[in-house]
Structure formats: C-alpha cells, structure tokens
Amino acid sequence: MRFWGNVTVAATNAAVETGYDMKPELTGREIDSFYHLSDAPVEHRSCRGISCFAGKILNPEGWQQALSQWPPVYCLGKCYASPATTEIIEQPRIEIHCPEGIVLDGVADQSKLSVQDYGYAALRKALRNPAEAVVAEIEASQLRGRGGAGFPAGKKWRAVFNEPGATKYVVANADEGDHGSYIDRFIMERTPHRLIESLALAGYAVGASKGYIYLRKEYPVAEVAVRKALLEAEEAGWLGADIYGSSFSFEIEVVIGQGSYVCGEETSLLNSIEHRRPEVRSRPPFPTQSGLFGAPTLVNNVETLASVPWIVLNGGEAYAEKGFSTSRGTKAISLNSLFNQPGLYEIEFGMPLRTILEVLGGGLKTGDFKAVIVGGPLTGLVHPREFGTLFGFDEMHAIGASIGHGGIVAFDQHTRMDEFLAHVFEFGAIESCGKCTPCRLGSRRAQVLFANRAEGGCLSAQEESELKEILDAIRRTSLCGHGTGLAAVAASVFEKFGEEF
Ligand SMILES: Cc1cc2nc3c(=O)[nH]c(=O)nc-3n(C[C@H](O)[C@H](O)[C@H](O)COP(=O)(O)O)c2cc1C
Ligand code: SF4
C-alpha cells in the first residue's frame, strides 16, 4: 500500500469536527520522498545502526555490506547479533532480574501470546471504576516515559483527561528508532495484547475512543503479531463498541512508518499519521492540548504503556515501591552483540551500571570496555570510570548521559572516536527532518570534517573553529532532541576522550 493512501474516514471526520485543517501541504510524492523506505523493501538489508558500527569487528564484511546499501537502514532491532541483517533469525536471551517481571512478563516464554492466555484482567477491572481512577493510579505510580525524555506519565494523562472535547486520541509510539534498543520489538512480538490492553486503558482513562499504533516498517514480525492480536481482541470483545458491557467504545489503527528515525519524535510522528511532511512541530501547543488532527492526544512509548496493566491491577503505590530515587518501577534494557551475554533484561532502577555491564552482560567478547551509550545514538557516552553510576534517570543525566530507551551499546578498545563521530553525524545528517538549518546542513559539514580526521587528515585551525561554531549552533538552535543530541554526543566525546583529539 502506498503510504499516501490510507487517510481514514474516521480521521477526516474528526478533523471536520475539530475544525482542523488537514489538507496536506504537499503532494503524496513529495511526502513519500521524505522517507527512506517508502518504496524500498526491507528484505535483504544490512543494518547501519550504531550497535552494528560498534560490533563491526565481529563481522567486517557484513559491515561493509551495510555501508554499500542505499537507502540505509538504521537499526533492525537485532543488536544482539550485530552487525545485523534482515536474514538473522537468532533470538536474544531474555531474562527478568527483579522480583517480578512487569514489562517482560510472558515475553521470554510467550505464555501470554493468545487472547485467552492474556486475559485482559486490567481492562476488566478498570471498566468497573471511574476513568479518573486510572489516571490517579498512573500518577501514584510515578511512572516516567520510557521513550527517551522520562516525562512523568501521570502528568500527561491528567493533562489530556482535563482537556474538554469529545474527540481525543491515544497513540502508541512503536517507532523504536534508538539504535541498540529492541525492547518494544519483543514486547509487541510476544505480548501484543498487553499493548492493545494498555492503549484501551489509556483511551478509557483520558476519554479517547480511537488509538493508533505507529509501528516501524523494520519490524515486520511485530506488525504481523499486532495485527493478529487486534483481530483476536475485536472478536473477543476487548475492542469495538461497548467493551465488556460498558459504554466505552474503542478502536485501534496501525500505521506503518517508512524508515525515518525522526518520525519517532512525537510531533513528527503525528504529522506522519496525518500524511503531512513529518517535520517536528514547534511547541506549544503540546500534543496533550492540540495533537493528532488538532485534538488532545496522549503519546506514550510502547514500554511505558506496557507497565500500565500491572499498575491498574496492583495499584500505583505498589509500582512506586519498586526502583529508587526519582526512577520508580522496572526498566527493560537491551545489550548489543559485543557483550558475552547480549540480550534483553528487566531490572529495577537503582542497579549499578557496572552490574548491568559485567554481571548481566558478562563483559565484552573483544576485551575491555572503551565506553557505552545507554540512551540511543544521540546521548552522551559513559566512560568506564563512571560505571559505578546507579541506573536512574537523574543519575545518568548527572554524568552527561541518558537512560533514553535503555538500549545499551558497548564499544571496545578498537573503536576510534573520530570514526564514531563521523558515523553518528552521518546518521544525524541523513535523518535530520530539515527544519533547523544548523541541524540540516551543519550535521553534514561536521560529518565531513570528522570523516577527514578519521581518514588520517588533520583539521586546520580554521576547520577546527568552523566545527566548534557548527556544534554550538546546532546545540543552541535545534528544535528537537535530534539536533541537541548530536551536539551532546560530540561534547561528551571531547570531554571524556579529549586525548584522542
Ligand atoms: C529524534 C527523536 C526520536 C525519537 N524517537 C522515539 C522512538 O523511536 N520511540 C519513542 O517511544 N520515543 C521516541 N522519541 C521520544 C518521543 O518524542 C516522545 O517523547 C515519546 O514518544 C513519549 O512517550 P513516553 O513519555 O512514554 O516516553 C524520540 C524523540 C526524538 C527527539
Ligand atoms: S533539530 Fe533537526 S530533526 Fe529536530 S526539528 Fe530541527 S532539523 Fe528537525
């Protein structure tokens, strides 16, 4: 199906109701051209993501193949086997390292795959209580968003709940673009009903009757699992009109992304669902006020949503008892192929990073750590001297790093930092939405300078000061975390690995 072709009647009606101008500004072809994979198949692809860059020593030919392919695919969610290709069918180790699994419950053994085994107990419970009770439990849980920013979920849910109007939306961000993360992928492949139930709970709580799952094209197995589960849920009466004898009606539409990293940014994602050019929107207004088709919209990451049924069943306070400091509950983390024990692990917040890397991950196959990144390609590096840091949002932030989505990519001593920066900035340039000039043009120029440096050239004094100006402009003027993240990763390399420059 062409991307342009699926504007739904319901969406159009909603836009008319809310007085929102959904006339596309550009033609379908012009919008399609934004995406890397709008026409390209995802079969026979090699991944060019940062965990594949980090693991290239394990398969240099595979990495060369990735570099030769166009358009590039940035992250196939197979970082446990990187450098990855679409042909890899190997599955990761999946373990729960906390007293009770919440988001990975049923993921390893697939014991909750069918609608009968899953059961929809949380939705059943919620529908017997007022909608606001669900919002209150999410607030009490102190759950923070797992998609990257760590924003308190309860605040967002309350904001959408408080908005007047009959038309509201809930959106699951299943774009999982952060290289190194394959958490949402396995939640969706192996417990798709948890995502469906979570979206229905969110819809009930905030007063939305329609939900969207924005799912990346690079995850075809997850798409099949989610679509199958949607049919089962409809047949079983967990979606549709008057669910479980209540007056609550809810439907879910799946929208498949087309290979753009920036579409994981929530406002770009909303533009993409609306079939507009998926550039990042200026805020305010925030999506909670004016989001999809101009209506109040709740956007949450898949893993954030996956905690919701447990919170509804056990209470927000019970959830808040887990974890530590300002990071409550549990977190799934994924480790890349350089680890001796790559895989998907659920832990409580507060575990020292060193325990994650050396006990769960078992250290590296190829020698000592040089650095790790935890929160995707656009966050600061963690130096081995910082491995004693406790795993928490604020604690990671304090060392110039981030929890991000929890995909941990380790780099060994073979990694050269100028090559790393050239790689990250190439990714940044290819994936920039183009709205801010320093991000659009500066990232490309910085990539060229880093690449020249990596190829043995020395930067002239003029080029060095040009680079400094570019990074400063990107840091100061970027509208979203894509640009600020590029500046942050460069700053962390200069600060922590300055001796290499
Ligand atoms: C460039 C960029 C890419 C992003 N990609 C993703 C993504 O792939 N998945 C995701 O859940 N959030 C992503 N985010 C974060 C979203 O904008 C948003 O904060 C998140 O979906 C909100 O959900 P949460 O509060 O549950 O984390 C991205 C942000 C930026 C700036
Ligand atoms: S920082 Fe980059 S990706 Fe973000 S809005 Fe600006 S141009 Fe787009």
Coordinates of C-alpha atoms and ligand atoms in Angstrom, one line a residue:
M1 CA 0.0 0.0 0.0
R2 CA 1.3 3.5 -0.8
F3 CA 1.8 5.5 2.3
W4 CA -0.3 8.3 1.0
G5 CA -3.3 6.1 0.5
N6 CA -4.6 5.4 4.0
V7 CA -6.2 8.6 5.3
T8 CA -9.2 7.1 7.2
V9 CA -12.7 8.3 7.0
A10 CA -12.7 8.5 10.8
A11 CA -9.7 10.7 10.8
T12 CA -11.2 13.0 8.2
N13 CA -14.5 13.2 10.2
A14 CA -12.5 14.0 13.4
A15 CA -10.7 16.8 11.6
V16 CA -14.0 18.2 10.4
E17 CA -15.4 18.0 13.9
T18 CA -12.5 19.8 15.5
G19 CA -12.2 22.4 12.7
Y20 CA -8.7 21.2 12.0
D21 CA -7.2 21.9 8.5
M22 CA -5.9 18.5 7.5
K23 CA -5.4 19.5 3.8
P24 CA -1.9 18.3 3.1
E25 CA 0.5 21.0 2.2
L26 CA 2.4 18.8 -0.3
T27 CA 1.7 16.1 -2.8
G28 CA 1.9 12.4 -1.8
R29 CA 5.1 12.0 -3.9
E30 CA 6.8 14.9 -2.1
I31 CA 5.9 13.5 1.3
D32 CA 6.9 10.0 0.3
S33 CA 10.3 11.3 -0.7
F34 CA 11.0 12.2 2.9
Y35 CA 11.1 8.6 3.9
H36 CA 14.0 6.1 3.3
L37 CA 11.9 3.0 2.8
S38 CA 8.7 4.3 1.3
D39 CA 9.3 2.4 -1.9
A40 CA 12.2 0.2 -0.8
P41 CA 11.7 -3.3 0.6
V42 CA 13.1 -4.2 4.0
E43 CA 14.2 -7.6 2.9
H44 CA 17.9 -8.3 2.2
R45 CA 19.1 -5.4 4.2
S46 CA 22.1 -4.9 6.4
C47 CA 21.9 -2.6 9.3
R48 CA 23.9 0.6 9.6
G49 CA 23.0 1.4 13.2
I50 CA 25.5 2.3 15.9
S51 CA 25.4 -1.1 17.5
C52 CA 26.4 -2.6 14.2
F53 CA 29.1 0.0 13.9
A54 CA 30.3 -1.0 17.4
G55 CA 30.2 -4.7 16.5
K56 CA 31.8 -4.4 13.1
I57 CA 34.9 -6.2 14.4
L58 CA 32.8 -9.3 14.7
N59 CA 31.9 -9.3 11.0
P60 CA 33.8 -6.7 8.9
E61 CA 32.3 -8.0 5.6
G62 CA 28.8 -7.7 7.0
W63 CA 29.5 -4.1 8.0
Q64 CA 31.0 -3.2 4.6
Q65 CA 27.8 -4.6 3.0
A66 CA 25.7 -2.3 5.2
L67 CA 27.9 0.7 4.1
S68 CA 27.3 -0.2 0.4
Q69 CA 23.5 -0.3 0.6
W70 CA 21.2 2.7 -0.1
P71 CA 18.9 3.8 1.3
P72 CA 20.4 2.9 4.7
V73 CA 18.5 1.1 7.4
Y74 CA 19.3 2.4 10.8
C75 CA 18.6 -0.4 13.3
L76 CA 16.8 -3.6 12.6
G77 CA 16.3 -4.3 16.3
K78 CA 18.7 -7.2 16.1
C79 CA 21.6 -5.6 18.0
Y80 CA 22.2 -8.8 20.0
A81 CA 23.6 -10.2 16.7
S82 CA 25.1 -7.1 15.2
P83 CA 26.3 -6.4 12.5
A84 CA 22.8 -7.4 11.7
T85 CA 20.9 -8.3 8.6
T86 CA 17.3 -9.0 8.0
E87 CA 18.1 -12.7 7.4
I88 CA 19.2 -13.2 11.0
I89 CA 16.6 -15.4 12.8
E90 CA 18.5 -15.8 16.0
Q91 CA 16.5 -14.8 19.1
P92 CA 18.0 -13.0 22.1
R93 CA 18.4 -14.2 25.6
I94 CA 15.5 -12.7 27.7
E95 CA 15.7 -12.6 31.5
I96 CA 14.0 -11.0 34.4
H97 CA 16.3 -9.8 37.1
C98 CA 13.9 -8.3 39.6
P99 CA 11.4 -10.0 42.0
E100 CA 8.6 -9.7 39.5
G101 CA 8.7 -9.0 35.7
I102 CA 6.3 -6.3 34.6
V103 CA 7.1 -5.3 31.0
L104 CA 8.9 -8.6 30.1
D105 CA 6.4 -10.8 31.9
G106 CA 5.4 -13.5 29.3
V107 CA 8.0 -12.3 26.8
A108 CA 10.6 -15.0 27.2
D109 CA 8.2 -18.0 27.3
Q110 CA 5.5 -16.4 25.1
S111 CA 3.0 -17.6 27.7
K112 CA 0.7 -14.7 27.2
L113 CA 0.6 -14.6 23.4
S114 CA -3.0 -15.6 22.8
V115 CA -6.0 -13.5 23.8
Q116 CA -7.2 -16.3 26.2
D117 CA -3.8 -16.6 27.9
Y118 CA -3.5 -12.8 28.2
G119 CA -6.9 -12.3 29.7
Y120 CA -7.4 -8.5 29.8
A121 CA -7.9 -8.5 33.6
A122 CA -6.7 -4.9 34.0
L123 CA -9.2 -3.6 31.4
R124 CA -11.9 -5.6 33.1
K125 CA -11.1 -4.1 36.4
A126 CA -10.7 -0.5 35.1
L127 CA -14.1 -0.5 33.4
R128 CA -15.8 -1.2 36.7
N129 CA -14.3 2.1 38.1
P130 CA -14.4 5.7 37.0
A131 CA -11.9 6.7 34.3
E132 CA -10.3 9.2 36.6
A133 CA -9.3 6.3 39.0
V134 CA -7.0 5.0 36.3
V135 CA -5.4 8.5 35.8
A136 CA -4.9 8.7 39.6
E137 CA -3.1 5.3 39.7
I138 CA -0.8 6.3 36.9
E139 CA 0.0 9.5 38.9
A140 CA 0.6 7.5 42.1
S141 CA 2.9 5.1 40.3
Q142 CA 5.4 7.8 39.4
L143 CA 5.9 6.1 36.1
R144 CA 8.2 8.1 33.8
G145 CA 8.1 7.8 30.0
R146 CA 10.4 5.1 28.6
G147 CA 10.7 6.6 25.1
G148 CA 13.6 8.9 25.9
A149 CA 12.6 12.0 27.8
G150 CA 11.5 10.4 31.0
F151 CA 8.5 12.7 31.3
P152 CA 6.0 11.8 34.1
A153 CA 3.3 9.7 32.5
G154 CA 0.7 10.7 35.1
K155 CA 1.1 14.4 34.2
K156 CA 0.5 13.7 30.6
W157 CA -2.5 11.5 31.3
R158 CA -4.0 14.2 33.6
A159 CA -3.5 16.9 31.0
V160 CA -5.4 15.0 28.3
F161 CA -8.0 14.0 30.8
N162 CA -8.6 17.6 31.8
E163 CA -8.9 18.8 28.2
P164 CA -12.5 19.4 27.1
G165 CA -13.9 18.0 23.9
A166 CA -15.4 14.7 22.7
T167 CA -12.6 13.9 20.3
K168 CA -9.2 12.8 21.8
Y169 CA -6.6 10.3 20.7
V170 CA -4.1 8.0 22.3
V171 CA -1.0 6.9 20.3
A172 CA 1.5 4.2 21.0
N173 CA 4.9 5.2 19.8
A174 CA 6.2 1.9 18.4
D175 CA 8.9 3.5 16.2
E176 CA 11.8 2.3 18.5
G177 CA 14.4 4.2 16.5
D178 CA 17.1 4.3 19.1
H179 CA 20.0 2.1 17.9
G180 CA 20.6 -0.6 20.5
S181 CA 17.0 -0.9 21.6
Y182 CA 15.0 -4.0 20.8
I183 CA 12.7 -3.8 23.8
D184 CA 9.4 -2.6 22.2
R185 CA 10.0 -5.1 19.4
F186 CA 9.8 -8.1 21.7
I187 CA 7.0 -6.7 23.8
M188 CA 5.0 -6.4 20.6
E189 CA 6.0 -9.7 19.0
R190 CA 5.4 -11.8 22.1
T191 CA 2.8 -9.9 24.2
P192 CA 0.9 -7.8 21.7
H193 CA -2.3 -8.0 23.8
R194 CA -0.5 -6.1 26.5
L195 CA 0.0 -3.2 24.2
I196 CA -3.6 -3.4 23.0
E197 CA -5.0 -3.5 26.5
S198 CA -2.7 -0.6 27.6
L199 CA -3.9 1.6 24.7
A200 CA -7.6 0.8 25.6
L201 CA -6.8 1.6 29.2
A202 CA -5.3 4.9 28.2
G203 CA -8.3 5.6 25.9
Y204 CA -10.7 4.9 28.7
A205 CA -8.7 7.0 31.2
V206 CA -8.3 10.1 29.1
G207 CA -11.6 9.9 27.2
A208 CA -10.4 8.8 23.7
S209 CA -12.3 6.3 21.6
K210 CA -9.5 5.9 19.0
G211 CA -5.9 4.7 19.3
Y212 CA -3.1 4.5 16.9
I213 CA 0.0 2.3 16.9
Y214 CA 2.7 3.9 14.9
L215 CA 4.9 0.9 14.1
R216 CA 8.2 1.0 12.2
K217 CA 8.5 -0.9 8.9
E218 CA 11.7 -2.5 10.1
Y219 CA 9.6 -4.7 12.4
P220 CA 7.6 -6.9 10.1
V221 CA 7.2 -9.7 12.7
A222 CA 5.8 -7.3 15.2
E223 CA 3.4 -6.0 12.7
V224 CA 2.0 -9.5 12.0
A225 CA 1.7 -10.2 15.7
V226 CA 0.0 -6.9 16.5
R227 CA -2.5 -7.2 13.6
K228 CA -3.4 -10.8 14.5
A229 CA -3.9 -9.8 18.1
L230 CA -6.1 -6.8 17.1
L231 CA -8.4 -9.2 15.2
E232 CA -8.5 -11.6 18.2
A233 CA -9.2 -8.7 20.6
E234 CA -12.0 -7.5 18.4
E235 CA -13.5 -11.0 18.2
A236 CA -13.3 -11.4 21.9
G237 CA -15.0 -8.1 22.5
W238 CA -12.0 -6.3 24.0
L239 CA -12.1 -3.7 21.2
G240 CA -15.1 -2.3 19.5
A241 CA -18.4 -0.9 20.8
D242 CA -19.5 -1.1 24.5
I243 CA -16.5 -3.1 25.7
Y244 CA -17.2 -5.6 28.4
G245 CA -20.8 -4.4 28.8
S246 CA -19.7 -0.8 29.5
S247 CA -20.4 2.3 27.5
F248 CA -16.8 2.6 26.5
S249 CA -16.0 2.0 22.8
F250 CA -12.5 1.9 21.4
E251 CA -10.8 1.1 18.1
I252 CA -7.1 0.9 17.1
E253 CA -5.5 1.6 13.8
V254 CA -2.0 0.5 12.9
V255 CA 0.1 3.0 10.9
I256 CA 3.4 1.7 9.5
G257 CA 6.4 4.0 9.4
Q258 CA 8.5 4.3 6.4
G259 CA 12.1 4.2 7.7
S260 CA 12.6 7.7 9.2
Y261 CA 14.3 8.0 12.6
V262 CA 12.8 11.4 13.3
C263 CA 9.3 10.0 13.0
G264 CA 9.8 8.6 16.5
E265 CA 9.8 12.2 17.7
E266 CA 6.2 12.6 18.9
T267 CA 5.1 15.6 16.8
S268 CA 6.8 14.4 13.7
L269 CA 5.0 11.1 14.3
L270 CA 1.7 12.9 14.5
N271 CA 2.4 14.7 11.2
S272 CA 3.3 11.3 9.7
I273 CA 0.0 9.8 10.8
E274 CA -1.8 12.8 9.3
H275 CA 0.1 12.3 6.0
R276 CA 1.9 15.6 6.3
R277 CA 5.6 16.0 5.8
P278 CA 6.8 14.6 9.1
E279 CA 8.8 17.6 10.3
V280 CA 8.9 18.3 14.0
R281 CA 6.3 20.8 15.2
S282 CA 7.0 23.8 17.4
R283 CA 5.6 23.7 20.9
P284 CA 3.4 25.0 22.4
P285 CA 0.8 23.8 21.7
F286 CA 1.8 20.4 23.2
P287 CA 0.2 17.3 21.8
T288 CA -1.8 17.0 25.0
Q289 CA -3.6 20.2 24.0
S290 CA -3.6 20.0 20.2
G291 CA -2.1 16.8 18.8
L292 CA -3.4 14.5 16.2
F293 CA -5.8 16.3 13.9
G294 CA -5.8 19.2 16.3
A295 CA -7.4 17.1 19.1
P296 CA -5.9 16.5 22.6
T297 CA -3.6 13.5 22.2
L298 CA -1.7 11.2 24.5
V299 CA 1.5 9.8 23.0
N300 CA 3.4 7.2 25.0
N301 CA 6.1 4.8 24.2
V302 CA 5.3 1.0 24.0
E303 CA 7.3 0.1 27.1
T304 CA 5.7 3.0 29.1
L305 CA 2.3 1.6 28.1
A306 CA 3.3 -1.9 28.9
S307 CA 3.6 -1.1 32.6
V308 CA 0.0 0.2 32.7
P309 CA -1.9 -3.1 33.1
W310 CA 0.3 -4.0 36.1
I311 CA -0.3 -0.6 37.7
V312 CA -4.0 -0.9 37.2
L313 CA -4.1 -4.4 38.7
N314 CA -1.7 -3.8 41.6
G315 CA -2.1 -0.1 42.3
G316 CA 0.2 2.8 41.6
E317 CA 1.7 2.8 45.1
A318 CA 2.9 -0.8 44.7
Y319 CA 4.6 0.2 41.5
A320 CA 6.2 3.2 43.1
E321 CA 7.7 0.9 45.8
K322 CA 10.0 -0.6 43.2
G323 CA 13.0 1.3 41.9
F324 CA 14.7 4.1 43.7
S325 CA 15.2 7.9 43.8
T326 CA 13.1 9.6 41.0
S327 CA 13.2 6.4 38.9
R328 CA 10.4 4.1 40.1
G329 CA 9.4 0.7 38.8
T330 CA 11.3 -1.6 36.5
K331 CA 13.1 -1.0 33.2
A332 CA 13.9 -3.3 30.3
I333 CA 17.4 -2.9 28.9
S334 CA 18.9 -4.5 25.8
L335 CA 22.6 -5.2 25.3
N336 CA 24.4 -5.3 22.0
S337 CA 26.4 -8.1 20.4
L338 CA 29.8 -7.2 21.9
F339 CA 28.7 -8.4 25.3
N340 CA 29.3 -12.0 26.2
Q341 CA 25.7 -12.3 27.2
P342 CA 23.8 -9.9 24.9
G343 CA 20.1 -9.9 25.4
L344 CA 17.0 -8.3 26.9
Y345 CA 16.8 -7.9 30.7
E346 CA 14.3 -6.4 33.1
I347 CA 15.8 -4.8 36.2
E348 CA 14.6 -2.5 38.9
F349 CA 16.1 1.0 38.7
G350 CA 19.0 1.6 41.1
M351 CA 21.2 -1.3 39.9
P352 CA 24.8 0.0 39.4
L353 CA 25.6 0.3 35.7
R354 CA 28.7 -1.9 36.3
T355 CA 26.5 -4.8 37.4
I356 CA 24.5 -4.5 34.3
L357 CA 27.6 -4.5 32.1
E358 CA 29.7 -7.0 33.9
V359 CA 27.3 -9.4 35.6
L360 CA 24.2 -9.4 33.3
G361 CA 26.2 -8.7 30.2
G362 CA 29.2 -10.7 31.3
G363 CA 31.7 -8.2 30.0
L364 CA 32.8 -8.0 26.4
K365 CA 33.8 -10.6 23.9
T366 CA 36.6 -8.5 22.5
G367 CA 38.4 -7.1 25.5
D368 CA 38.0 -4.1 27.7
F369 CA 35.2 -1.5 27.5
K370 CA 36.1 1.8 26.0
A371 CA 32.7 3.4 26.6
V372 CA 29.0 2.6 26.5
I373 CA 25.9 4.6 25.3
V374 CA 22.7 3.8 27.0
G375 CA 20.1 6.1 25.5
G376 CA 20.4 5.8 21.8
P377 CA 22.8 7.3 19.3
L378 CA 22.2 10.9 20.4
T379 CA 23.2 10.9 24.0
G380 CA 26.5 11.4 25.9
L381 CA 28.9 8.5 26.2
V382 CA 29.6 6.8 29.6
H383 CA 33.3 6.4 30.3
P384 CA 34.4 3.2 32.3
R385 CA 35.4 5.4 35.3
E386 CA 31.6 6.3 35.5
F387 CA 30.4 2.7 35.6
G388 CA 29.7 2.9 39.3
T389 CA 26.7 5.2 38.5
L390 CA 23.4 3.9 39.6
F391 CA 20.9 3.2 36.8
G392 CA 18.4 6.0 37.1
F393 CA 17.1 9.0 35.0
D394 CA 18.7 11.7 37.1
E395 CA 21.8 9.8 37.9
M396 CA 22.6 9.2 34.3
H397 CA 21.8 12.8 33.5
A398 CA 24.3 13.9 36.1
I399 CA 27.1 12.3 34.2
G400 CA 26.0 13.8 30.8
A401 CA 24.4 10.6 29.7
S402 CA 20.8 9.4 29.5
I403 CA 18.6 6.4 30.1
G404 CA 16.9 7.1 26.8
H405 CA 15.1 4.0 25.8
G406 CA 17.5 1.6 27.6
G407 CA 19.4 0.2 24.6
I408 CA 22.9 -0.3 25.8
V409 CA 25.6 -0.2 23.2
A410 CA 29.2 -1.1 24.3
F411 CA 32.3 0.0 22.5
D412 CA 35.6 -1.9 22.9
Q413 CA 39.1 -0.6 22.6
H414 CA 39.0 -1.0 18.8
T415 CA 36.6 1.9 18.5
R416 CA 38.2 5.2 17.3
M417 CA 36.3 8.2 18.5
D418 CA 36.8 10.3 15.3
E419 CA 35.3 7.4 13.3
F420 CA 32.5 7.1 15.8
L421 CA 31.6 10.8 15.5
A422 CA 31.8 10.7 11.7
H423 CA 29.4 7.8 11.8
V424 CA 27.0 9.4 14.3
F425 CA 27.0 12.7 12.3
E426 CA 26.3 10.9 9.0
F427 CA 23.3 9.3 10.7
G428 CA 22.3 12.7 12.0
A429 CA 22.5 14.3 8.6
I430 CA 20.6 11.6 6.8
E431 CA 17.9 11.6 9.4
S432 CA 17.5 15.3 10.1
C433 CA 14.0 16.5 9.3
G434 CA 15.5 19.6 7.8
K435 CA 13.5 22.2 9.7
C436 CA 16.5 23.8 11.5
T437 CA 19.3 24.9 9.2
P438 CA 22.2 24.1 11.6
C439 CA 20.9 20.5 12.1
R440 CA 20.2 20.0 8.4
L441 CA 23.5 21.5 6.9
G442 CA 25.8 21.6 10.0
S443 CA 25.5 17.9 10.7
R444 CA 26.6 17.1 7.1
R445 CA 29.6 19.5 7.3
A446 CA 30.6 18.2 10.7
Q447 CA 30.4 14.6 9.4
V448 CA 32.8 15.6 6.5
L449 CA 35.2 17.1 9.0
F450 CA 35.1 14.1 11.3
A451 CA 35.5 11.8 8.4
N452 CA 38.5 13.7 7.1
R453 CA 40.0 13.5 10.5
A454 CA 39.3 9.7 10.7
E455 CA 40.9 9.1 7.4
G456 CA 44.2 10.5 8.7
G457 CA 43.9 14.1 7.8
C458 CA 44.4 16.8 10.4
L459 CA 41.9 19.6 10.8
S460 CA 43.3 23.1 10.1
A461 CA 42.8 25.7 12.7
Q462 CA 40.1 27.3 10.5
E463 CA 38.3 23.9 10.2
E464 CA 38.5 23.4 14.0
S465 CA 36.9 26.7 14.7
E466 CA 34.3 26.1 12.0
L467 CA 33.5 22.8 13.7
K468 CA 33.2 24.5 17.0
E469 CA 30.8 27.1 15.6
I470 CA 28.7 24.4 13.9
L471 CA 28.3 22.3 17.0
D472 CA 27.5 25.5 19.0
A473 CA 24.8 26.5 16.5
I474 CA 23.3 23.0 16.5
R475 CA 23.2 23.0 20.3
R476 CA 21.6 26.4 20.5
T477 CA 19.1 26.4 17.7
S478 CA 17.8 22.8 17.4
L479 CA 14.0 22.4 17.8
C480 CA 14.2 18.8 18.9
G481 CA 16.4 16.2 20.6
H482 CA 17.8 15.1 17.3
G483 CA 20.0 18.2 16.9
T484 CA 20.7 18.8 20.6
G485 CA 21.6 15.1 20.9
L486 CA 24.2 15.4 18.1
A487 CA 25.8 18.3 19.9
A488 CA 25.6 16.4 23.2
V489 CA 27.3 13.3 21.8
A490 CA 30.2 15.4 20.3
A491 CA 30.6 17.3 23.6
S492 CA 30.8 14.1 25.6
V493 CA 33.5 12.7 23.3
F494 CA 35.6 15.9 23.6
E495 CA 35.1 15.9 27.3
K496 CA 35.7 12.3 28.1
F497 CA 38.0 11.2 25.2
G498 CA 39.7 14.5 24.6
E499 CA 43.1 12.9 24.4
E500 CA 42.1 11.3 21.0
F501 CA 41.7 14.8 19.5
Ligands
LIG1 C1 14.7 12.5 17.3 C2 13.8 11.8 18.3 C3 13.4 10.5 18.0 C4 12.6 9.8 18.9 N1 12.3 8.5 18.7 C5 11.5 7.8 19.6 C6 11.1 6.5 19.3 O1 11.6 5.9 18.4 N2 10.3 5.9 20.2 C7 9.8 6.5 21.3 O2 9.0 6.0 22.1 N3 10.1 7.8 21.6 C8 10.9 8.5 20.7 N4 11.2 9.8 21.0 C9 10.6 10.5 22.1 C10 9.2 11.0 21.8 O3 9.3 12.3 21.2 C11 8.3 11.1 23.0 O4 9.0 11.8 24.0 C12 7.8 9.8 23.5 O5 7.2 9.0 22.5 C13 6.8 10.0 24.6 O6 6.5 8.8 25.2 P1 6.9 8.5 26.7 O7 6.5 9.7 27.5 O8 6.1 7.3 27.1 O9 8.3 8.2 26.7 C14 12.1 10.5 20.1 C15 12.4 11.8 20.3 C16 13.3 12.5 19.4 C17 13.7 13.9 19.7
SF4_2 S1 16.8 19.6 15.4 FE1 17.0 18.5 13.4 S2 15.5 16.9 13.4 FE2 15.0 18.3 15.1 S3 13.5 19.7 14.2 FE3 15.5 20.6 13.9 S4 16.1 19.9 11.8 FE4 14.4 18.6 12.5

